[in-house]
Amino acid sequence: MLLMWNKFAQRLSDSGKKIMATYMQINDPVLAKDGFTIQLELPNEGSKVDFDNNKLDLLGYLRGKLHNHDIVIETHVNEKISKKHAFTPQEKYERLKAINPAIELLRKAFDLDIG
């Protein structure tokens, strides 16, 4: 589910719909135990309204790709969410490593310094 979620966010970003893509990438969505409810936390009520108004294409995409037409997306507002930014080279490297652990193999293979 997360893979398809991220692919759709990238597709939105590539097509110029950066705001919706950003909403999708603020937090990782969580799949509820029922197997068809996707829960997403957003930072404020405005982003929730905007996301909810534009989620139909996302729902259609996920339902088709995951072969599950019962999928629903629930959004919740959490005013305390703040996006974490990586500033130091070490923080940037750790963020990249979290996204793709194979980067550690590349760093070791070429004996690269982090910074």
N, CA, C and O atoms as a DFTB+ gen file, in Angstrom:
460 C
 N C O
     1  1       0.827      -1.183       0.000
     2  2       0.000       0.000       0.000
     3  2       0.875       1.251       0.000
     4  3       0.616       2.203      -0.736
     5  1       1.908       1.235       0.832
     6  2       2.781       2.399       0.935
     7  2       3.531       2.657      -0.374
     8  3       3.739       3.810      -0.754
     9  1       3.932       1.601      -1.054
    10  2       4.621       1.742      -2.329
    11  2       3.715       2.437      -3.354
    12  3       4.151       3.363      -4.038
    13  1       2.482       2.003      -3.457
    14  2       1.532       2.612      -4.398
    15  2       1.215       4.053      -3.996
    16  3       1.050       4.924      -4.851
    17  1       1.133       4.289      -2.701
    18  2       0.888       5.638      -2.177
    19  2       2.002       6.577      -2.643
    20  3       1.740       7.666      -3.154
    21  1       3.247       6.137      -2.457
    22  2       4.389       6.968      -2.837
    23  2       4.504       7.143      -4.345
    24  3       4.901       8.211      -4.811
    25  1       4.161       6.109      -5.118
    26  2       4.180       6.229      -6.577
    27  2       3.168       7.270      -7.040
    28  3       3.457       8.067      -7.933
    29  1       1.985       7.264      -6.437
    30  2       0.967       8.237      -6.821
    31  2       1.407       9.647      -6.429
    32  3       1.194      10.593      -7.187
    33  1       2.014       9.793      -5.258
    34  2       2.504      11.108      -4.824
    35  2       3.558      11.625      -5.798
    36  3       3.569      12.810      -6.131
    37  1       4.437      10.745      -6.252
    38  2       5.462      11.144      -7.217
    39  2       4.823      11.544      -8.539
    40  3       5.246      12.510      -9.174
    41  1       3.811      10.804      -8.947
    42  2       3.101      11.117     -10.191
    43  2       2.434      12.484     -10.099
    44  3       2.457      13.255     -11.058
    45  1       1.841      12.785      -8.950
    46  2       1.240      14.100      -8.744
    47  2       2.292      15.201      -8.814
    48  3       2.095      16.231      -9.457
    49  1       3.399      14.963      -8.147
    50  2       4.472      15.941      -8.126
    51  2       5.006      16.203      -9.534
    52  3       5.236      17.351      -9.915
    53  1       5.200      15.133     -10.300
    54  2       5.714      15.263     -11.665
    55  2       4.745      16.008     -12.575
    56  3       5.162      16.669     -13.526
    57  1       3.449      15.900     -12.281
    58  2       2.453      16.564     -13.126
    59  2       2.122      17.977     -12.634
    60  3       1.224      18.623     -13.174
    61  1       2.840      18.459     -11.614
    62  2       2.663      19.831     -11.152
    63  2       1.689      19.997     -10.003
    64  3       1.453      21.122      -9.561
    65  1       1.116      18.911      -9.505
    66  2       0.171      18.996      -8.386
    67  2       0.935      18.806      -7.073
    68  3       0.731      17.834      -6.347
    69  1       1.802      19.747      -6.800
    70  2       2.745      19.626      -5.686
    71  2       2.072      19.712      -4.319
    72  3       2.545      19.096      -3.364
    73  1       0.988      20.457      -4.210
    74  2       0.344      20.607      -2.899
    75  2      -0.236      19.279      -2.434
    76  3      -0.023      18.868      -1.293
    77  1      -0.964      18.611      -3.312
    78  2      -1.532      17.304      -2.949
    79  2      -0.423      16.298      -2.666
    80  3      -0.527      15.503      -1.732
    81  1       0.638      16.330      -3.470
    82  2       1.776      15.425      -3.253
    83  2       2.401      15.689      -1.882
    84  3       2.792      14.752      -1.186
    85  1       2.492      16.941      -1.503
    86  2       3.061      17.299      -0.199
    87  2       2.187      16.779       0.929
    88  3       2.702      16.249       1.914
    89  1       0.867      16.921       0.800
    90  2      -0.036      16.396       1.825
    91  2       0.172      14.896       1.998
    92  3       0.153      14.381       3.116
    93  1       0.369      14.206       0.885
    94  2       0.533      12.755       0.946
    95  2       1.859      12.355       1.591
    96  3       1.980      11.253       2.126
    97  1       2.855      13.246       1.541
    98  2       4.174      12.909       2.046
    99  2       4.493      13.530       3.400
   100  3       5.596      13.336       3.912
   101  1       3.569      14.263       3.990
   102  2       3.799      14.860       5.314
   103  2       4.051      13.759       6.336
   104  3       4.985      13.839       7.134
   105  1       3.215      12.741       6.304
   106  2       3.337      11.588       7.195
   107  2       3.081      10.336       6.389
   108  3       2.377      10.378       5.380
   109  1       3.640       9.232       6.817
   110  2       3.306       7.965       6.178
   111  2       1.899       7.571       6.606
   112  3       1.565       7.643       7.788
   113  1       1.079       7.157       5.656
   114  2      -0.262       6.699       6.022
   115  2      -0.180       5.375       6.773
   116  3       0.787       4.627       6.626
   117  1      -1.189       5.097       7.568
   118  2      -1.226       3.864       8.356
   119  2      -2.429       3.050       7.905
   120  3      -3.542       3.568       7.814
   121  1      -2.198       1.782       7.624
   122  2      -3.290       0.885       7.250
   123  2      -3.876       0.298       8.521
   124  3      -3.172      -0.344       9.301
   125  1      -5.169       0.521       8.727
   126  2      -5.843       0.012       9.927
   127  2      -5.915      -1.510       9.883
   128  3      -5.705      -2.125       8.838
   129  1      -6.211      -2.100      11.023
   130  2      -6.265      -3.563      11.137
   131  2      -7.360      -4.178      10.271
   132  3      -7.305      -5.365       9.950
   133  1      -8.354      -3.377       9.892
   134  2      -9.427      -3.921       9.053
   135  2      -8.959      -4.211       7.626
   136  3      -9.649      -4.900       6.875
   137  1      -7.782      -3.684       7.248
   138  2      -7.206      -3.982       5.945
   139  2      -7.694      -3.102       4.812
   140  3      -7.250      -3.275       3.677
   141  1      -8.595      -2.161       5.079
   142  2      -9.043      -1.298       3.998
   143  2      -9.188       0.176       4.380
   144  3      -9.532       0.996       3.529
   145  1      -8.939       0.521       5.623
   146  2      -8.994       1.917       6.039
   147  2      -7.569       2.460       6.149
   148  3      -6.753       1.961       6.924
   149  1      -7.296       3.484       5.360
   150  2      -5.990       4.148       5.386
   151  2      -6.151       5.422       6.186
   152  3      -7.013       6.247       5.883
   153  1      -5.322       5.589       7.212
   154  2      -5.411       6.753       8.082
   155  2      -4.224       7.669       7.824
   156  3      -3.078       7.223       7.780
   157  1      -4.512       8.948       7.655
   158  2      -3.473       9.939       7.387
   159  2      -3.666      11.120       8.324
   160  3      -4.771      11.648       8.453
   161  1      -2.584      11.532       8.977
   162  2      -2.611      12.718       9.834
   163  2      -2.090      13.902       9.046
   164  3      -1.062      13.811       8.376
   165  1      -2.801      15.009       9.127
   166  2      -2.408      16.246       8.468
   167  2      -2.233      17.338       9.512
   168  3      -2.821      17.255      10.590
   169  1      -1.435      18.365       9.213
   170  2      -1.069      19.343      10.241
   171  2      -2.135      20.367      10.604
   172  3      -2.065      20.963      11.679
   173  1      -3.127      20.588       9.732
   174  2      -4.151      21.584      10.077
   175  2      -5.441      21.309       9.323
   176  3      -5.481      20.488       8.407
   177  1      -6.486      22.006       9.722
   178  2      -7.813      21.780       9.141
   179  2      -7.868      22.161       7.667
   180  3      -8.578      21.526       6.887
   181  1      -7.125      23.192       7.282
   182  2      -7.111      23.610       5.879
   183  2      -6.539      22.533       4.973
   184  3      -7.077      22.270       3.898
   185  1      -5.446      21.909       5.409
   186  2      -4.858      20.838       4.600
   187  2      -5.786      19.629       4.551
   188  3      -5.844      18.933       3.538
   189  1      -6.507      19.378       5.632
   190  2      -7.453      18.259       5.659
   191  2      -8.570      18.481       4.644
   192  3      -8.905      17.573       3.882
   193  1      -9.145      19.677       4.628
   194  2     -10.221      19.999       3.696
   195  2      -9.720      19.896       2.257
   196  3     -10.390      19.319       1.401
   197  1      -8.550      20.454       1.997
   198  2      -7.979      20.419       0.649
   199  2      -7.705      18.979       0.212
   200  3      -8.030      18.598      -0.912
   201  1      -7.107      18.180       1.099
   202  2      -6.820      16.778       0.776
   203  2      -8.113      16.015       0.505
   204  3      -8.217      15.291      -0.485
   205  1      -9.096      16.179       1.387
   206  2     -10.364      15.463       1.230
   207  2     -11.068      15.819      -0.079
   208  3     -11.716      14.969      -0.690
   209  1     -10.940      17.083      -0.508
   210  2     -11.570      17.515      -1.755
   211  2     -10.872      16.946      -2.991
   212  3     -11.457      16.922      -4.073
   213  1      -9.636      16.492      -2.840
   214  2      -8.852      16.034      -3.987
   215  2      -8.438      14.569      -3.910
   216  3      -7.562      14.144      -4.663
   217  1      -9.036      13.796      -3.029
   218  2      -8.576      12.425      -2.825
   219  2      -9.234      11.382      -3.724
   220  3      -8.847      10.214      -3.676
   221  1     -10.213      11.764      -4.539
   222  2     -10.920      10.776      -5.355
   223  2      -9.999      10.073      -6.359
   224  3     -10.101       8.859      -6.539
   225  1      -9.100      10.819      -7.013
   226  2      -8.161      10.193      -7.949
   227  2      -7.251       9.210      -7.223
   228  3      -6.967       8.127      -7.734
   229  1      -6.799       9.586      -6.042
   230  2      -5.947       8.713      -5.231
   231  2      -6.694       7.436      -4.862
   232  3      -6.147       6.339      -4.970
   233  1      -7.931       7.580      -4.432
   234  2      -8.732       6.407      -4.068
   235  2      -8.903       5.466      -5.261
   236  3      -8.742       4.254      -5.120
   237  1      -9.223       6.010      -6.417
   238  2      -9.384       5.191      -7.616
   239  2      -8.105       4.454      -7.968
   240  3      -8.132       3.276      -8.325
   241  1      -6.979       5.160      -7.865
   242  2      -5.676       4.567      -8.164
   243  2      -5.369       3.418      -7.203
   244  3      -5.006       2.321      -7.629
   245  1      -5.519       3.678      -5.907
   246  2      -5.205       2.656      -4.910
   247  2      -6.139       1.456      -5.020
   248  3      -5.694       0.312      -4.921
   249  1      -7.415       1.705      -5.222
   250  2      -8.374       0.606      -5.335
   251  2      -8.041      -0.284      -6.528
   252  3      -8.140      -1.508      -6.440
   253  1      -7.648       0.325      -7.637
   254  2      -7.295      -0.454      -8.826
   255  2      -5.988      -1.208      -8.661
   256  3      -5.920      -2.402      -8.954
   257  1      -4.958      -0.531      -8.199
   258  2      -3.633      -1.154      -8.073
   259  2      -3.588      -2.225      -6.989
   260  3      -2.859      -3.209      -7.115
   261  1      -4.363      -2.037      -5.926
   262  2      -4.342      -2.986      -4.812
   263  2      -5.480      -4.006      -4.895
   264  3      -5.615      -4.871      -4.029
   265  1      -6.282      -3.896      -5.929
   266  2      -7.403      -4.822      -6.143
   267  2      -8.290      -4.939      -4.905
   268  3      -8.672      -6.031      -4.486
   269  1      -8.603      -3.773      -4.334
   270  2      -9.436      -3.725      -3.138
   271  2     -10.344      -2.500      -3.255
   272  3      -9.912      -1.375      -3.002
   273  1     -11.590      -2.721      -3.635
   274  2     -12.500      -1.601      -3.867
   275  2     -13.194      -1.124      -2.597
   276  3     -14.071      -0.262      -2.656
   277  1     -12.811      -1.676      -1.452
   278  2     -13.360      -1.236      -0.169
   279  2     -12.470      -0.207       0.521
   280  3     -12.802       0.260       1.611
   281  1     -11.350       0.152      -0.091
   282  2     -10.401       1.082       0.524
   283  2     -11.058       2.440       0.750
   284  3     -11.730       2.978      -0.129
   285  1     -10.849       2.980       1.947
   286  2     -11.273       4.335       2.287
   287  2     -10.084       5.051       2.929
   288  3      -9.199       4.417       3.504
   289  1     -10.077       6.366       2.824
   290  2      -9.010       7.160       3.435
   291  2      -9.636       8.071       4.474
   292  3     -10.518       8.871       4.162
   293  1      -9.174       7.945       5.710
   294  2      -9.613       8.815       6.798
   295  2      -8.493       9.793       7.105
   296  3      -7.334       9.401       7.241
   297  1      -8.842      11.057       7.213
   298  2      -7.834      12.060       7.561
   299  2      -8.126      12.609       8.949
   300  3      -9.282      12.798       9.329
   301  1      -7.083      12.854       9.680
   302  2      -7.181      13.404      11.037
   303  2      -6.236      14.592      11.129
   304  3      -5.168      14.594      10.517
   305  1      -6.627      15.591      11.888
   306  2      -5.794      16.775      12.077
   307  2      -4.991      16.611      13.359
   308  3      -5.537      16.292      14.415
   309  1      -3.694      16.835      13.247
   310  2      -2.803      16.827      14.403
   311  2      -1.969      18.096      14.308
   312  3      -0.988      18.144      13.567
   313  1      -2.349      19.106      15.044
   314  2      -1.687      20.413      14.981
   315  2      -0.222      20.349      15.415
   316  3       0.543      21.275      15.148
   317  1       0.172      19.259      16.083
   318  2       1.534      19.177      16.604
   319  2       2.529      18.611      15.597
   320  3       3.727      18.558      15.875
   321  1       2.046      18.187      14.425
   322  2       2.950      17.629      13.413
   323  2       3.865      18.734      12.904
   324  3       3.408      19.813      12.528
   325  1       5.129      18.458      12.899
   326  2       6.079      19.374      12.274
   327  2       7.028      18.541      11.439
   328  3       7.545      17.521      11.893
   329  1       7.244      18.976      10.247
   330  2       8.095      18.216       9.340
   331  2       9.529      18.317       9.821
   332  3      10.022      19.400      10.134
   333  1      10.189      17.170       9.874
   334  2      11.578      17.143      10.303
   335  2      12.464      17.426       9.100
   336  3      12.315      16.807       8.046
   337  1      13.371      18.350       9.265
   338  2      14.306      18.688       8.201
   339  2      15.693      18.199       8.591
   340  3      16.099      18.295       9.750
   341  1      16.399      17.682       7.622
   342  2      17.771      17.241       7.857
   343  2      18.701      18.397       7.466
   344  3      18.634      18.901       6.344
   345  1      19.556      18.807       8.388
   346  2      20.432      19.935       8.125
   347  2      21.895      19.531       8.006
   348  3      22.586      19.986       7.095
   349  1      22.370      18.698       8.896
   350  2      23.771      18.311       8.843
   351  2      23.953      17.186       7.829
   352  3      22.996      16.481       7.507
   353  1      25.173      17.014       7.324
   354  2      25.412      15.907       6.388
   355  2      25.027      14.550       6.990
   356  3      24.494      13.691       6.287
   357  1      25.292      14.357       8.277
   358  2      24.945      13.095       8.929
   359  2      23.422      12.895       8.946
   360  3      22.937      11.799       8.666
   361  1      22.669      13.957       9.275
   362  2      21.207      13.862       9.283
   363  2      20.674      13.575       7.880
   364  3      19.751      12.776       7.719
   365  1      21.249      14.222       6.868
   366  2      20.827      13.981       5.491
   367  2      21.106      12.536       5.096
   368  3      20.276      11.885       4.461
   369  1      22.278      12.041       5.476
   370  2      22.638      10.658       5.154
   371  2      21.691       9.675       5.856
   372  3      21.244       8.706       5.244
   373  1      21.390       9.917       7.117
   374  2      20.486       9.031       7.854
   375  2      19.096       9.027       7.215
   376  3      18.439       7.988       7.155
   377  1      18.655      10.183       6.743
   378  2      17.347      10.264       6.068
   379  2      17.370       9.450       4.772
   380  3      16.432       8.705       4.489
   381  1      18.429       9.593       3.992
   382  2      18.558       8.817       2.757
   383  2      18.632       7.323       3.049
   384  3      18.050       6.510       2.332
   385  1      19.354       6.971       4.110
   386  2      19.489       5.563       4.480
   387  2      18.149       4.985       4.921
   388  3      17.877       3.808       4.685
   389  1      17.318       5.791       5.552
   390  2      15.987       5.328       5.953
   391  2      15.117       5.063       4.724
   392  3      14.311       4.133       4.711
   393  1      15.290       5.886       3.703
   394  2      14.523       5.710       2.473
   395  2      15.032       4.508       1.690
   396  3      14.238       3.718       1.179
   397  1      16.357       4.364       1.595
   398  2      16.950       3.278       0.814
   399  2      18.183       2.739       1.543
   400  3      19.272       3.297       1.413
   401  1      18.017       1.663       2.303
   402  2      19.131       1.113       3.075
   403  2      20.327       0.677       2.220
   404  3      21.437       0.554       2.738
   405  1      20.122       0.447       0.943
   406  2      21.225       0.019       0.071
   407  2      22.282       1.107      -0.089
   408  3      23.382       0.825      -0.562
   409  1      21.974       2.332       0.292
   410  2      22.943       3.414       0.182
   411  2      24.161       3.155       1.074
   412  3      25.261       3.629       0.789
   413  1      23.954       2.409       2.143
   414  2      25.070       2.062       3.031
   415  2      26.072       1.171       2.296
   416  3      27.282       1.331       2.460
   417  1      25.572       0.234       1.487
   418  2      26.459      -0.623       0.687
   419  2      27.269       0.203      -0.299
   420  3      28.461      -0.040      -0.484
   421  1      26.635       1.165      -0.925
   422  2      27.314       2.038      -1.871
   423  2      28.404       2.842      -1.170
   424  3      29.520       2.963      -1.675
   425  1      28.072       3.391      -0.004
   426  2      29.054       4.182       0.743
   427  2      30.268       3.338       1.102
   428  3      31.407       3.790       0.976
   429  1      30.018       2.097       1.553
   430  2      31.125       1.227       1.932
   431  2      31.931       0.762       0.722
   432  3      33.158       0.680       0.783
   433  1      31.242       0.458      -0.375
   434  2      31.917      -0.041      -1.579
   435  2      32.899       0.988      -2.136
   436  3      33.964       0.623      -2.633
   437  1      32.551       2.259      -2.056
   438  2      33.411       3.300      -2.589
   439  2      34.181       4.049      -1.499
   440  3      34.847       5.048      -1.771
   441  1      34.082       3.553      -0.263
   442  2      34.788       4.155       0.868
   443  2      34.531       5.661       0.942
   444  3      35.466       6.461       0.990
   445  1      33.256       6.031       0.949
   446  2      32.877       7.440       0.937
   447  2      32.696       7.975       2.357
   448  3      32.255       7.261       3.258
   449  1      33.048       9.242       2.531
   450  2      32.799       9.925       3.798
   451  2      31.425      10.558       3.742
   452  3      30.917      10.877       2.667
   453  1      30.831      10.737       4.903
   454  2      29.511      11.363       4.968
   455  2      29.623      12.873       4.940
   456  3      28.743      13.549       4.407
   457  1      30.632      13.383       5.476
   458  2      30.751      14.840       5.359
   459  2      31.552      15.392       6.438
   460  3      31.756      16.604       6.497
